[in-house]
Structure formats: structure tokens, C-alpha cells
Short mmCIF file of N, CA, C and O in Angstrom, two decimals:
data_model
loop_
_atom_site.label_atom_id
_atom_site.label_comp_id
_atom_site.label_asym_id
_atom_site.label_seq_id
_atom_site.Cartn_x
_atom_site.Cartn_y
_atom_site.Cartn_z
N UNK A 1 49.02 93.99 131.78
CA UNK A 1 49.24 94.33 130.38
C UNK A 1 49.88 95.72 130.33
O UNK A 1 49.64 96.60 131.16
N UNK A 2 50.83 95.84 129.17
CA UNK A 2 51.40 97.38 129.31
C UNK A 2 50.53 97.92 128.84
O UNK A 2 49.77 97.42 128.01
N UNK A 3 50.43 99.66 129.52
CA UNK A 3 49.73 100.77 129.62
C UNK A 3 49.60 101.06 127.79
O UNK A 3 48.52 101.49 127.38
N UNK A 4 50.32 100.89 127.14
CA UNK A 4 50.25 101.13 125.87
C UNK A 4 49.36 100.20 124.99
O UNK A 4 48.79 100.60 123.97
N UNK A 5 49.29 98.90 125.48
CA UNK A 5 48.74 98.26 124.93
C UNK A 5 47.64 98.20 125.18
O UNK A 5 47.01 97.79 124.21
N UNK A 6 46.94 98.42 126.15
CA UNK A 6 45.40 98.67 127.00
C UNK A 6 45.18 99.94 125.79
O UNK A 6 44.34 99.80 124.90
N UNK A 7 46.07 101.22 125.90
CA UNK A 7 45.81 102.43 124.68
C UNK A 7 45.43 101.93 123.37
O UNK A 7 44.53 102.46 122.71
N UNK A 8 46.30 100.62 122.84
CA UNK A 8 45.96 100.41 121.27
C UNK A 8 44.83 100.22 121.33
O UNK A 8 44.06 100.94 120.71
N UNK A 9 44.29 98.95 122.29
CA UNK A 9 42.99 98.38 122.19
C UNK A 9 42.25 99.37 122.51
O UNK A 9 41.21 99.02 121.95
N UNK A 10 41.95 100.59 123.11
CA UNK A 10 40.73 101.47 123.06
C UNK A 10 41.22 102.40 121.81
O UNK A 10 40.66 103.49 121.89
N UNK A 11 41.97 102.33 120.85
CA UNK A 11 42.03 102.71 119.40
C UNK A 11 41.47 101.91 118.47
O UNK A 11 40.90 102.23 117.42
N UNK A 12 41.66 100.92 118.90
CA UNK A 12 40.75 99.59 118.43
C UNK A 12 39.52 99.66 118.23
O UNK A 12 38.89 99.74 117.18
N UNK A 13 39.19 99.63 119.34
CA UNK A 13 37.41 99.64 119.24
C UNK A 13 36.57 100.55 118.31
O UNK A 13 36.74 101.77 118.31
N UNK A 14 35.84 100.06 117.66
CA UNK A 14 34.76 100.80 116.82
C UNK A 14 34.11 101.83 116.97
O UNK A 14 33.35 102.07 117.91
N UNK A 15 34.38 102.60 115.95
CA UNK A 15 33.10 104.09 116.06
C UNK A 15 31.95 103.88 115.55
O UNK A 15 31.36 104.88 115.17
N UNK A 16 31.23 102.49 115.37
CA UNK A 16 29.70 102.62 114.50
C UNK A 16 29.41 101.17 115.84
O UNK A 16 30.20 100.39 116.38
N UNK A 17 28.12 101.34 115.93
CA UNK A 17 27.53 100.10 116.36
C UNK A 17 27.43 98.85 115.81
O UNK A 17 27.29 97.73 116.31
N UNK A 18 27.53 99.23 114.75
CA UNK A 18 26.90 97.87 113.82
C UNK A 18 28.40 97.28 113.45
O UNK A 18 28.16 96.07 113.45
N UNK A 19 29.48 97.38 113.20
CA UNK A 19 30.87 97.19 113.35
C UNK A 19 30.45 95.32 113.27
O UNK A 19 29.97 94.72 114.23
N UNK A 20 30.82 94.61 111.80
CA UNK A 20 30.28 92.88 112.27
C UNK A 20 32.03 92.45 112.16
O UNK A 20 32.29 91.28 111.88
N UNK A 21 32.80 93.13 112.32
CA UNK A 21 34.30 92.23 111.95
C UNK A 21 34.35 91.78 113.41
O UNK A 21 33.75 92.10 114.43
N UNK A 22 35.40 90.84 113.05
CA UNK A 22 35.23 89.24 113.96
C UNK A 22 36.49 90.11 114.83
O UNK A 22 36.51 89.97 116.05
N UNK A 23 37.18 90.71 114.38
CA UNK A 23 37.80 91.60 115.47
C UNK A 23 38.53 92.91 115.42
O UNK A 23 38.67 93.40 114.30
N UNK A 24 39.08 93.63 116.59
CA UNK A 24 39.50 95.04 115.85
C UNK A 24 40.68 95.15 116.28
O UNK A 24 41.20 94.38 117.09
N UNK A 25 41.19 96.10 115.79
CA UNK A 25 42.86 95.75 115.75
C UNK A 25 43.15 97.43 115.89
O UNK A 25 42.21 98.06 115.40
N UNK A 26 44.18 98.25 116.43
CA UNK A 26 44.48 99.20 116.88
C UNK A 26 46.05 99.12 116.97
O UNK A 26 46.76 98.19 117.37
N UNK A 27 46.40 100.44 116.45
CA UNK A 27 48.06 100.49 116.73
C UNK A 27 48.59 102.17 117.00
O UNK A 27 48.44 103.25 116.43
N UNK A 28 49.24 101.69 118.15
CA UNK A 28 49.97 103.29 118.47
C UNK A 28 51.50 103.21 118.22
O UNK A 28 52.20 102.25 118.54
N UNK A 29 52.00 104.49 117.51
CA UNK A 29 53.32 104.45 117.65
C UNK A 29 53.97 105.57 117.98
O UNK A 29 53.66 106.71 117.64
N UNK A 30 55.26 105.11 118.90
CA UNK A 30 56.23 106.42 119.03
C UNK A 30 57.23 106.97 118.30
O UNK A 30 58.20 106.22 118.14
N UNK A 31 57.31 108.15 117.75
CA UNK A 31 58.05 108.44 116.56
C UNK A 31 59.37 109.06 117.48
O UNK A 31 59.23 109.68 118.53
N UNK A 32 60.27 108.85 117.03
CA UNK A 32 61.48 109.21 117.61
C UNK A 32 61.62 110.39 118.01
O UNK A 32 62.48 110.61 118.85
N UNK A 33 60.83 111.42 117.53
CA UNK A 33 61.32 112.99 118.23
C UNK A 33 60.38 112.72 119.69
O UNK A 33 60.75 113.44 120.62
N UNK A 34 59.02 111.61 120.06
CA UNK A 34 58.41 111.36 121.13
C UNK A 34 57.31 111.79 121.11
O UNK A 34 56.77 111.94 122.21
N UNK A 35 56.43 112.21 119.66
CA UNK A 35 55.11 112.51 119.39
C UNK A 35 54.36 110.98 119.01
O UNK A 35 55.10 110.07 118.65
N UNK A 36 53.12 110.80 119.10
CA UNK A 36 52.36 109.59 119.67
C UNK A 36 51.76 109.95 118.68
O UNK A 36 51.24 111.06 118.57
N UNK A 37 51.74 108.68 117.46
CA UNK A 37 50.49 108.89 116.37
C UNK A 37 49.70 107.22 116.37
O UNK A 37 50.43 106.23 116.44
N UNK A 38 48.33 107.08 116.29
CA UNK A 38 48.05 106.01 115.92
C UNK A 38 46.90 105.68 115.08
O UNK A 38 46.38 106.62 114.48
N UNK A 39 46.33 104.33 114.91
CA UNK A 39 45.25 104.64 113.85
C UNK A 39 44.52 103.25 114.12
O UNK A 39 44.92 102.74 115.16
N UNK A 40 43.75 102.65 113.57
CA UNK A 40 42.81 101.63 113.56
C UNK A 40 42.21 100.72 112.43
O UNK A 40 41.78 101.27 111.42
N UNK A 41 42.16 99.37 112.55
CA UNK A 41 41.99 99.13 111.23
C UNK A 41 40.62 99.52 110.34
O UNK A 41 39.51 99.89 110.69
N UNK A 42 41.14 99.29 109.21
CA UNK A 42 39.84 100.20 108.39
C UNK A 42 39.61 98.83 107.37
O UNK A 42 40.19 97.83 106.96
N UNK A 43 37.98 99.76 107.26
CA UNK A 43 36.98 98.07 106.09
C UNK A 43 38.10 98.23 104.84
O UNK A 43 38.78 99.15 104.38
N UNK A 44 37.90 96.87 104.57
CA UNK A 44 38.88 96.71 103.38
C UNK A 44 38.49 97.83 102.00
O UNK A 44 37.40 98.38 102.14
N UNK A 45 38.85 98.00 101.40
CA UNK A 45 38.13 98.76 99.84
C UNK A 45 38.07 97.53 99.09
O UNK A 45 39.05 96.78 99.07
N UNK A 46 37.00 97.25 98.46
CA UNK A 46 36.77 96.41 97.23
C UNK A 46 36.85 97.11 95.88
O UNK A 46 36.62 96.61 94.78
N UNK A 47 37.19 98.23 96.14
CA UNK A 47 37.43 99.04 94.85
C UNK A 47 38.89 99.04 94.28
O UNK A 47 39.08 99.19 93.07
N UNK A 48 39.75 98.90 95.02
CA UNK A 48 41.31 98.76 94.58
C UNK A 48 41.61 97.32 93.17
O UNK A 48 41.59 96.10 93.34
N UNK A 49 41.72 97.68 92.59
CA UNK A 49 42.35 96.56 91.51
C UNK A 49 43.34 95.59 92.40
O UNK A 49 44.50 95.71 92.78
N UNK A 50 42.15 94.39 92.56
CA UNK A 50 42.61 93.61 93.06
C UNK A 50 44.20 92.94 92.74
O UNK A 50 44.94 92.50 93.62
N UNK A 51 44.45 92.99 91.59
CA UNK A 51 45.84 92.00 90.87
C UNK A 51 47.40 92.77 91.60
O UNK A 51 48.55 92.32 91.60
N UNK A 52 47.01 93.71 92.00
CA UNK A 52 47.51 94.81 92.39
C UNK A 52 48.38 95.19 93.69
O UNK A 52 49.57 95.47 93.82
N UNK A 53 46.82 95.06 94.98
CA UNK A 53 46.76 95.65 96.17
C UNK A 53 46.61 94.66 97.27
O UNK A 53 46.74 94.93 98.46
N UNK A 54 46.16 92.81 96.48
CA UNK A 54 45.30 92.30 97.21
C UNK A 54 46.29 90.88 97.97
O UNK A 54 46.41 89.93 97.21
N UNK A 55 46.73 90.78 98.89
CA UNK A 55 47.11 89.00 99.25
C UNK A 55 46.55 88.29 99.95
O UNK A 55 46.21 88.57 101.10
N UNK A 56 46.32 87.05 99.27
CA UNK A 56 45.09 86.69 99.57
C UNK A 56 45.77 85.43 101.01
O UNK A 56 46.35 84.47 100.50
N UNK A 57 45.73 85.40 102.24
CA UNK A 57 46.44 84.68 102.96
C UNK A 57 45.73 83.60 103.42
O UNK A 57 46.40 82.73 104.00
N UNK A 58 44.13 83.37 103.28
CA UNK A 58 43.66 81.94 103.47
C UNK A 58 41.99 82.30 102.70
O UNK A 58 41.68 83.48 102.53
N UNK A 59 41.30 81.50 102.42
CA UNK A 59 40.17 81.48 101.59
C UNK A 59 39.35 82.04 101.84
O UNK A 59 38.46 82.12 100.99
N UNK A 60 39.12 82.90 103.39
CA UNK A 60 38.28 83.86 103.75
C UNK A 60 38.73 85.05 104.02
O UNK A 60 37.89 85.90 104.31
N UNK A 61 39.99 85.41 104.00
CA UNK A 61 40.67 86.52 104.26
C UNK A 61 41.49 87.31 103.12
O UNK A 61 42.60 86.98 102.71
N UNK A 62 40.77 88.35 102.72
CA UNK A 62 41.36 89.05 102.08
C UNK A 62 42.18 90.33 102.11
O UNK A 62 41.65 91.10 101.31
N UNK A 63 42.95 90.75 102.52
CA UNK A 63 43.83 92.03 103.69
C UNK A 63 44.21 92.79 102.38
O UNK A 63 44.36 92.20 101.31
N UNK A 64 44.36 94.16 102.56
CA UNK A 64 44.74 95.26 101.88
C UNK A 64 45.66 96.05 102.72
O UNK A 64 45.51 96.24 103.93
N UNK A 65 46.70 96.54 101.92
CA UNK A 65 47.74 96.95 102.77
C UNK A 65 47.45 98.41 103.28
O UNK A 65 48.29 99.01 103.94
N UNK A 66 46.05 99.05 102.91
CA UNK A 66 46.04 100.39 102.97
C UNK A 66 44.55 99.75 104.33
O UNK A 66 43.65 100.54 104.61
N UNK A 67 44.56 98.66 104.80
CA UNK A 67 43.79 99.11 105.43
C UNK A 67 43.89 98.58 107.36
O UNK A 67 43.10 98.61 108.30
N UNK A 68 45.46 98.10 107.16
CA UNK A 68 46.02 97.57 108.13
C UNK A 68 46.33 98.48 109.35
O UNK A 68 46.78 99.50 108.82
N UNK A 69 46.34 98.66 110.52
CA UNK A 69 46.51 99.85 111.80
C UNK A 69 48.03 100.18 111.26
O UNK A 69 48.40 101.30 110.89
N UNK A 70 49.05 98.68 111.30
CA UNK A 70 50.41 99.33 111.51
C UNK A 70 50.36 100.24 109.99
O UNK A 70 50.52 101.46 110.05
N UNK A 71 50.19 99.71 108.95
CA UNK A 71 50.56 100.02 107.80
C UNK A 71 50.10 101.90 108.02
O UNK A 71 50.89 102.84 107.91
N UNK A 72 48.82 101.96 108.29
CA UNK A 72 48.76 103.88 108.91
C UNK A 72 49.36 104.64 109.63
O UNK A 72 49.73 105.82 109.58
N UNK A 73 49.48 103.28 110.78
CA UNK A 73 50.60 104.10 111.28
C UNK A 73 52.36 104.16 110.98
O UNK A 73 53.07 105.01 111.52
N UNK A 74 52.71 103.48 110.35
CA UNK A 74 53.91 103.44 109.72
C UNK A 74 53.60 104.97 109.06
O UNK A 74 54.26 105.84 109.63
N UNK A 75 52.78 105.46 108.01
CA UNK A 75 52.88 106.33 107.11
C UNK A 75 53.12 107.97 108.41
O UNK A 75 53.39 109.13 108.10
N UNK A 76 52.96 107.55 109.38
CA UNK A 76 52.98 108.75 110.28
C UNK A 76 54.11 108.52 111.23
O UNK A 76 54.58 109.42 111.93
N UNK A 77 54.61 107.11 111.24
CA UNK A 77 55.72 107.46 112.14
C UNK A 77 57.15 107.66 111.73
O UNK A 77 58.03 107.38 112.55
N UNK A 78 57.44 108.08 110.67
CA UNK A 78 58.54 107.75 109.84
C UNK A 78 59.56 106.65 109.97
O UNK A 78 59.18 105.50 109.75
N UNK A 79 60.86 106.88 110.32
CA UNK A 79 62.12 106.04 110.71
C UNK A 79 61.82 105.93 112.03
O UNK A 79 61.15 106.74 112.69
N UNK A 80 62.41 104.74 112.49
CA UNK A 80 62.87 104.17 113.66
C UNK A 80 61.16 103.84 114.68
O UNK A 80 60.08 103.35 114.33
N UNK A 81 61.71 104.45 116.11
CA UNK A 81 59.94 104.74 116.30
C UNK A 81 59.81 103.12 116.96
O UNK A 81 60.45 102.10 116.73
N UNK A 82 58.57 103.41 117.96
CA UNK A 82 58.15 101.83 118.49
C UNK A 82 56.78 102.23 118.46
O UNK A 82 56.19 103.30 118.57
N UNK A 83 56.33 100.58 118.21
CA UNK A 83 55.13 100.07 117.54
C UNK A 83 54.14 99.14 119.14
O UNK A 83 54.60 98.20 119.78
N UNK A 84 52.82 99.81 119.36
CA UNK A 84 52.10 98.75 119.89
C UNK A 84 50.89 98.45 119.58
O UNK A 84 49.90 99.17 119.66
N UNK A 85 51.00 97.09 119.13
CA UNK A 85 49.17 96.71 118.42
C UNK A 85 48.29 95.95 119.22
O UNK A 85 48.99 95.12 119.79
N UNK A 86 47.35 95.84 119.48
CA UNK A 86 46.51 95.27 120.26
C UNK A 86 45.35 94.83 119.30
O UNK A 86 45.07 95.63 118.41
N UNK A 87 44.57 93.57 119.39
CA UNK A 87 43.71 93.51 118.69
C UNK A 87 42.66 92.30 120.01
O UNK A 87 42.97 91.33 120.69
N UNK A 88 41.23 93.19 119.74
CA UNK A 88 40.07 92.89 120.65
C UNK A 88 39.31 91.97 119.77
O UNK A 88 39.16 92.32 118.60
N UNK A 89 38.87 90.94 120.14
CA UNK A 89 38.14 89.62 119.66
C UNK A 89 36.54 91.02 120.32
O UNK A 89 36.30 91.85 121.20
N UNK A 90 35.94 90.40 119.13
CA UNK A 90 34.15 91.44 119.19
C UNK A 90 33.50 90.05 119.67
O UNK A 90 32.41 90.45 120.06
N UNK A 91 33.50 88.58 119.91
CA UNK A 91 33.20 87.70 120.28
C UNK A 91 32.85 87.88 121.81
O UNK A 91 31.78 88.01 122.41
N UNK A 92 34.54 87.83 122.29
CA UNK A 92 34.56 87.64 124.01
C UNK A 92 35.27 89.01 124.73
O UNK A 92 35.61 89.03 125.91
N UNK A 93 35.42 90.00 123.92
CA UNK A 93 36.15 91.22 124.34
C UNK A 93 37.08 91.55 125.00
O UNK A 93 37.26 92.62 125.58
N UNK A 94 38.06 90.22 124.90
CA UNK A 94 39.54 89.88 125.05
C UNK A 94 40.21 90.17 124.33
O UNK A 94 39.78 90.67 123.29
N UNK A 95 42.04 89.93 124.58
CA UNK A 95 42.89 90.23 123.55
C UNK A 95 43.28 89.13 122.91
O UNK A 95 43.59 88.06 123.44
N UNK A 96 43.26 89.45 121.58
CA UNK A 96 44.20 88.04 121.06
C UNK A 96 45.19 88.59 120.26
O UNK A 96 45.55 89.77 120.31
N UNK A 97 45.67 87.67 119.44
CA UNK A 97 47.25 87.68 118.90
C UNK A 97 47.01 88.80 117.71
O UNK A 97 46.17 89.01 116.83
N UNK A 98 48.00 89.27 118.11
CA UNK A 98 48.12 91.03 117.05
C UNK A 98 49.35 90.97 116.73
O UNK A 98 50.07 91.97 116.66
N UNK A 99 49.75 89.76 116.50
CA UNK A 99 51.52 89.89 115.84
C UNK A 99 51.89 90.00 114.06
O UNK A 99 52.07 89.16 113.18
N UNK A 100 51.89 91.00 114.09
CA UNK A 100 51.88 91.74 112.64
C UNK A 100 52.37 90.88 111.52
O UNK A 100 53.42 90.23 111.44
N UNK A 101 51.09 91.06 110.41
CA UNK A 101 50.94 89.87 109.28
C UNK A 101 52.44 89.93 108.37
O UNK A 101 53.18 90.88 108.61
N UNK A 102 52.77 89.15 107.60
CA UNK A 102 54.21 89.07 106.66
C UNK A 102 54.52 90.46 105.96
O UNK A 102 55.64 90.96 105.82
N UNK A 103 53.37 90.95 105.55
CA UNK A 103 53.17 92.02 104.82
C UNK A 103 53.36 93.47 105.43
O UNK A 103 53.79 94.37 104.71
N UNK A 104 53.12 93.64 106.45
CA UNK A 104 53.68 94.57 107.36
C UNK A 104 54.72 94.72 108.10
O UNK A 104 55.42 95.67 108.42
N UNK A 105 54.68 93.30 108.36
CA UNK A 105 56.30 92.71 108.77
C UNK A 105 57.80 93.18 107.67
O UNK A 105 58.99 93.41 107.86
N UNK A 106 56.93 93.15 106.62
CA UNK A 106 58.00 93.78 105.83
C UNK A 106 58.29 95.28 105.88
O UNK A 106 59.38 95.82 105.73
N UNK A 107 56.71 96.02 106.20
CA UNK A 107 56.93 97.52 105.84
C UNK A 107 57.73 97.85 107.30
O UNK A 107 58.76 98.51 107.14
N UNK A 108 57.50 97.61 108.29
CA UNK A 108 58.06 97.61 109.67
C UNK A 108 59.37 97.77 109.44
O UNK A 108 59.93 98.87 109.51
N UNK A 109 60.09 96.45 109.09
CA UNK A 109 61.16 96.56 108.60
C UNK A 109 62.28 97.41 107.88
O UNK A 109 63.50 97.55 108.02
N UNK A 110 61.15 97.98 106.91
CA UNK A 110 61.69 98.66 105.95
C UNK A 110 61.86 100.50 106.38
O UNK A 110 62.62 101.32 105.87
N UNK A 111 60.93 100.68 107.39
CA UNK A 111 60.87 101.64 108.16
C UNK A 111 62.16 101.65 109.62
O UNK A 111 62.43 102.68 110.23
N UNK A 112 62.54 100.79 109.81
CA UNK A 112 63.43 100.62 110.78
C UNK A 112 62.88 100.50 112.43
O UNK A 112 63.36 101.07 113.41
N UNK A 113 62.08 99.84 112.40
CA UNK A 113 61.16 100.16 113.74
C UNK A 113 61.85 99.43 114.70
O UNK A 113 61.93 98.21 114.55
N UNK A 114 62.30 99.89 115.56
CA UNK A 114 63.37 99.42 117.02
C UNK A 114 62.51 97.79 117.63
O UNK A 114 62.91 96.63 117.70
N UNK A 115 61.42 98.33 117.92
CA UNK A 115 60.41 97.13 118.75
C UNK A 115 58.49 97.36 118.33
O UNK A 115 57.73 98.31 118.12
N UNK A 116 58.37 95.76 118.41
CA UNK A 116 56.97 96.09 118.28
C UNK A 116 56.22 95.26 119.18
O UNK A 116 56.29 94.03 119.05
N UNK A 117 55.48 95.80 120.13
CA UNK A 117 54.99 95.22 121.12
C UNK A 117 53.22 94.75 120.79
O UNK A 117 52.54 95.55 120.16
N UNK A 118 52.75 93.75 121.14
CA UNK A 118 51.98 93.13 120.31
C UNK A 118 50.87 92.37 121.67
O UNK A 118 51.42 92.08 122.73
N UNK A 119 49.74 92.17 121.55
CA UNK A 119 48.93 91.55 122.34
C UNK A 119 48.94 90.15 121.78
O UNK A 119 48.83 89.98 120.57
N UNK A 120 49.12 88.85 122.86
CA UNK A 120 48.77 87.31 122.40
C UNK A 120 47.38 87.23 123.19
O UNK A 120 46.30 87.07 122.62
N UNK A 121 47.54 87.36 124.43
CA UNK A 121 45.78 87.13 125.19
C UNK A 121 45.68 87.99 126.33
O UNK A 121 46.26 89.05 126.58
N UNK A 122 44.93 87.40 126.88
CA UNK A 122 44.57 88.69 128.06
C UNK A 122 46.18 88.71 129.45
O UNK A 122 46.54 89.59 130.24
N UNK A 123 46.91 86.90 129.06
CA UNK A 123 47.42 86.48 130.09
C UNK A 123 49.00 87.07 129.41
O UNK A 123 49.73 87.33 130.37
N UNK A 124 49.59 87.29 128.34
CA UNK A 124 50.68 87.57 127.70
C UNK A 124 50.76 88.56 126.33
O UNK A 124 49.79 88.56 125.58
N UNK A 125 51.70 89.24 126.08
CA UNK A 125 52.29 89.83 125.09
C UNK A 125 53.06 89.53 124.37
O UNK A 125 53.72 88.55 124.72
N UNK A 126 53.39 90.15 123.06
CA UNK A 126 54.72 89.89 122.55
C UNK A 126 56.11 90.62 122.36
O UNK A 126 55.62 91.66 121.91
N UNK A 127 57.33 90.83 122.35
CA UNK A 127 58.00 91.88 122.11
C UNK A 127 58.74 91.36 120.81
O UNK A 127 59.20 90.21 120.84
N UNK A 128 58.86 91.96 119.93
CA UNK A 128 59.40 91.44 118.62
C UNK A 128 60.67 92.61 118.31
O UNK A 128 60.45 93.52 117.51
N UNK A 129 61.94 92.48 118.98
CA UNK A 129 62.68 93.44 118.61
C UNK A 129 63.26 93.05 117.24
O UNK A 129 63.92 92.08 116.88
N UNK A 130 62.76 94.19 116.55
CA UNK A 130 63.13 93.86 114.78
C UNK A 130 64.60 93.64 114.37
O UNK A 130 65.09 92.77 113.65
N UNK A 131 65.20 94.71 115.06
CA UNK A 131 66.86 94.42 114.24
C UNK A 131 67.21 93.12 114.58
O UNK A 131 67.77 92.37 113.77
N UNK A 132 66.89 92.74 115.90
CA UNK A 132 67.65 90.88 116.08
C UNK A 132 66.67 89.80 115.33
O UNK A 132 66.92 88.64 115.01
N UNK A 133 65.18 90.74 115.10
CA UNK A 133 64.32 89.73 114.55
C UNK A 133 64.18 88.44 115.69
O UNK A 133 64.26 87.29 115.27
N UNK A 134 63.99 88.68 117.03
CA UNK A 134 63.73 87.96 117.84
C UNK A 134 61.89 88.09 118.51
O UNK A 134 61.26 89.14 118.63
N UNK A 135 61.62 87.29 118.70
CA UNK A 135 60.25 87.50 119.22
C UNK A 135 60.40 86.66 120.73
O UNK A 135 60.62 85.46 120.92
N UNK A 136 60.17 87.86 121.77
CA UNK A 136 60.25 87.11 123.07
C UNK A 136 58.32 87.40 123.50
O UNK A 136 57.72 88.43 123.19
N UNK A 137 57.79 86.37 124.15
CA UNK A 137 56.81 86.22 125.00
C UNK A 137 56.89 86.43 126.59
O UNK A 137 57.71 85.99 127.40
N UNK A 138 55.67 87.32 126.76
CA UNK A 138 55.99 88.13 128.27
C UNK A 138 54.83 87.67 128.82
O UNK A 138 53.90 87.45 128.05
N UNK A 139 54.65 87.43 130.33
CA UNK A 139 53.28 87.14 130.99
C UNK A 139 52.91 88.93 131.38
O UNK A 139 53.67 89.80 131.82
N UNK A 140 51.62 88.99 131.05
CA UNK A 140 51.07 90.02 131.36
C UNK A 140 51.09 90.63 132.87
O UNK A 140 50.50 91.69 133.12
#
């Protein structure tokens, strides 16, 4: 697995014990001058006006865009910049698929992010170079 992506996932991991989400998700990015910012996902807010903040993507999942790894770290990496997310199953303490939801997919975009390198399992990755909008699969 790349060295960066082993980094997201220990950004990943939880600062409280009691931590019950089904998994954690971590993202580092490189900002073009070559300073390293990253962040981790955070509990949703139920306080945001839902009509608003909220998309709802299947009947148990409710995601907020302020509480997504890339979406934090987007706000710190400005233009351009490469992206790696890793996300740890709290089940079996493996990697699974961290390939960034529609909604970030857009802010990514909109930020200009060169590549975003992404965990599928313990055995492969993903590389999603944005400008071709290609997603290639790598064996770990």
C-alpha cells in the first residue's frame, strides 16, 4: 500500500474510545507549494438545517458536507494539490473503498485537484486522475 495511504488511515483512526461509526475515513493532502495538511471525518451535526446541508444517499445514511475528511481538507489545500483517503472498517480493521462520494467529487473538481489516491482493500487502491476523470485500479 502507498506510504501515504497507510498516513491517511492513521488520520483516520479515532481519538475517543467509544467511537461506534461503522468506519473511519482520513484524508491527507499535498498543496502545491508541498506543505501536507489533513483532517478526519467528523460526527455529522444534527443541528444544520437539514433542507439545506443534508443529501440523503440511501435510508441510513445521512452525510453533511462539513463533515467529510476530503471536504476539510479541500478548505486547506487550495488549487491544484493531491488527495489521499483511506478509510478503516472498525469491524475487521482493514481498508475498504474510500473513493470519494458525488458530492465531493464535485468539490475536488472544482478545486482542481491533479489526482486522488483512494483505498479499495487491503489487496488494491485507486488512482482517480481528475482532469481525464479516469479511475485506474492498482494491486497493492
Amino acid at each position: 500500500m502507498l506510504k501515504k495511504l497507510v498516513e491517511a488511515a492513521g488520520v483516520a483512526m479515532p481519538s475517543v474510545v467509544n467511537d461506534r461509526r461503522e468506519f473511519w475515513l482520513g484524508c491527507i493532502g499535498i498543496r502545491k507549494d508541498g506543505a501536507i495538511v489533513s483532517s478526519k471525518n467528523g460526527p455529522v451535526n444534527l443541528s444544520l438545517p437539514q433542507d439545506k446541508f443534508v443529501k440523503k444517499t440511501s435510508r441510513r445514511n445521512i452525510f453533511y458536507p462539513t463533515s467529510h475528511a476530503e471536504g476539510r481538507v479541500l478548505r486547506k489545500l487550495g488549487y491544484g494539490g493531491i488527495l489521499y483517503v483511506a478509510r478503516v472498517s472498525r469491524l475487521t480493521g482493514g481498508y475498504t473503498i474510500a473513493k470519494p462520494c458525488e458530492m465531493c467529487a464535485t468539490r475536488i473538481r472544482s478545486k482542481r485537484v491533479e489526482k486522488v489516491y483512494y483505498t479499495i482493500s487491503n489487496k488494491q487502491y485507486g488512482v482517480w486522475h481528475v482532469k481525464k476523470d479516469v479511475h485506474v485500479v492498482h494491486e497493492a
